PDB file of C-alpha atoms in Angstrom:
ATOM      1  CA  UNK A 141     163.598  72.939 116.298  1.00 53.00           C
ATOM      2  CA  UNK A 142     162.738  71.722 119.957  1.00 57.00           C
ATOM      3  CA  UNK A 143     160.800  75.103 120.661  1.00 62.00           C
ATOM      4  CA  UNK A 144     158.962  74.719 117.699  1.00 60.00           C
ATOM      5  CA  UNK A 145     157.416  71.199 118.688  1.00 67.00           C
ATOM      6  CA  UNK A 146     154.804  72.768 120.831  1.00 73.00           C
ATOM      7  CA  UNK A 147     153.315  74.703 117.781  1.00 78.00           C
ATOM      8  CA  UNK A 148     152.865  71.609 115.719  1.00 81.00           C
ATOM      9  CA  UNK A 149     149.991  69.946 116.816  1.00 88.00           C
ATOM     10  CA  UNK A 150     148.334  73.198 116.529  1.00 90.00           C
ATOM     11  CA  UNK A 151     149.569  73.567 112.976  1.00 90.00           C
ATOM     12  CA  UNK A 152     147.949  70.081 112.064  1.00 92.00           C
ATOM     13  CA  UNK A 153     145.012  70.941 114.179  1.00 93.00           C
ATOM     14  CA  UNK A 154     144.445  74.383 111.994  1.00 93.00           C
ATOM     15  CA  UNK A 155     144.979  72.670 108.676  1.00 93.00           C
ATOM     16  CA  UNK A 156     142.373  69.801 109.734  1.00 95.00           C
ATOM     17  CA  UNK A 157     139.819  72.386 110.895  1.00 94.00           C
ATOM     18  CA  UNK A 158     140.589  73.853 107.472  1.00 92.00           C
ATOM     19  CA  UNK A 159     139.895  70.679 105.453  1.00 94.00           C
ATOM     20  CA  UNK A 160     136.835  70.199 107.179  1.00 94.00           C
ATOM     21  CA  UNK A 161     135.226  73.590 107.151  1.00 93.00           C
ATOM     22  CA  UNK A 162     135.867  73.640 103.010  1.00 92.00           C
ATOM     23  CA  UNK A 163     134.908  69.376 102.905  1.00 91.00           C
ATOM     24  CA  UNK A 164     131.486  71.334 105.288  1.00 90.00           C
ATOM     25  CA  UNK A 165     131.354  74.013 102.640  1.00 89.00           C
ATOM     26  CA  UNK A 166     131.005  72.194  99.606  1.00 87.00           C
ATOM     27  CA  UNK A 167     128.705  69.819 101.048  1.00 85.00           C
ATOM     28  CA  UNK A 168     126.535  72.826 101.852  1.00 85.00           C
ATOM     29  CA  UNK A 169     126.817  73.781  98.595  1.00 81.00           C
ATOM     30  CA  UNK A 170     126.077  71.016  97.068  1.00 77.00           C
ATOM     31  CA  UNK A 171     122.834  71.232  99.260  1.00 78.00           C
ATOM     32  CA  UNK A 172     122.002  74.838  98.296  1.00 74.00           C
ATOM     33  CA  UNK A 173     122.676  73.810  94.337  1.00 72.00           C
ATOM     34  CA  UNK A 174     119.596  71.131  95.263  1.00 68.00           C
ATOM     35  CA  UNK A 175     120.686  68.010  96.170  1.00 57.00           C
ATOM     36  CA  UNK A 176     120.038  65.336  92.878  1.00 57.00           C
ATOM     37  CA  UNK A 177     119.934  62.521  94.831  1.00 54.00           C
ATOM     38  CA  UNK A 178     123.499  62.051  95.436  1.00 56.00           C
ATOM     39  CA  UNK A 179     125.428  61.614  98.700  1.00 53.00           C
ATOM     40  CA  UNK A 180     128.756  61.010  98.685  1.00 50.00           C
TER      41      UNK A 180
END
């Protein structure tokens, strides 16, 4: 378990590059679809 604590962080760090490049996606989606005014 030790040897796997270096990989970790870079685990987390994937998964939160993941979350934002789909939270990025759908907002560009939602900009392509024409944006009604909301902006959440």
């Amino acid at each position: 378990m030790g040897s796997n604590s270096p990989a970790f962080p870079k685990f987390l760090r994937i998964m939160t590059n993941c979350i934002r490049a789909k939270n990025l996606s759908r907002k560009t989606a939602h900009l392509n679809a024409g944006s009604d005014g909301r902006q959440d």
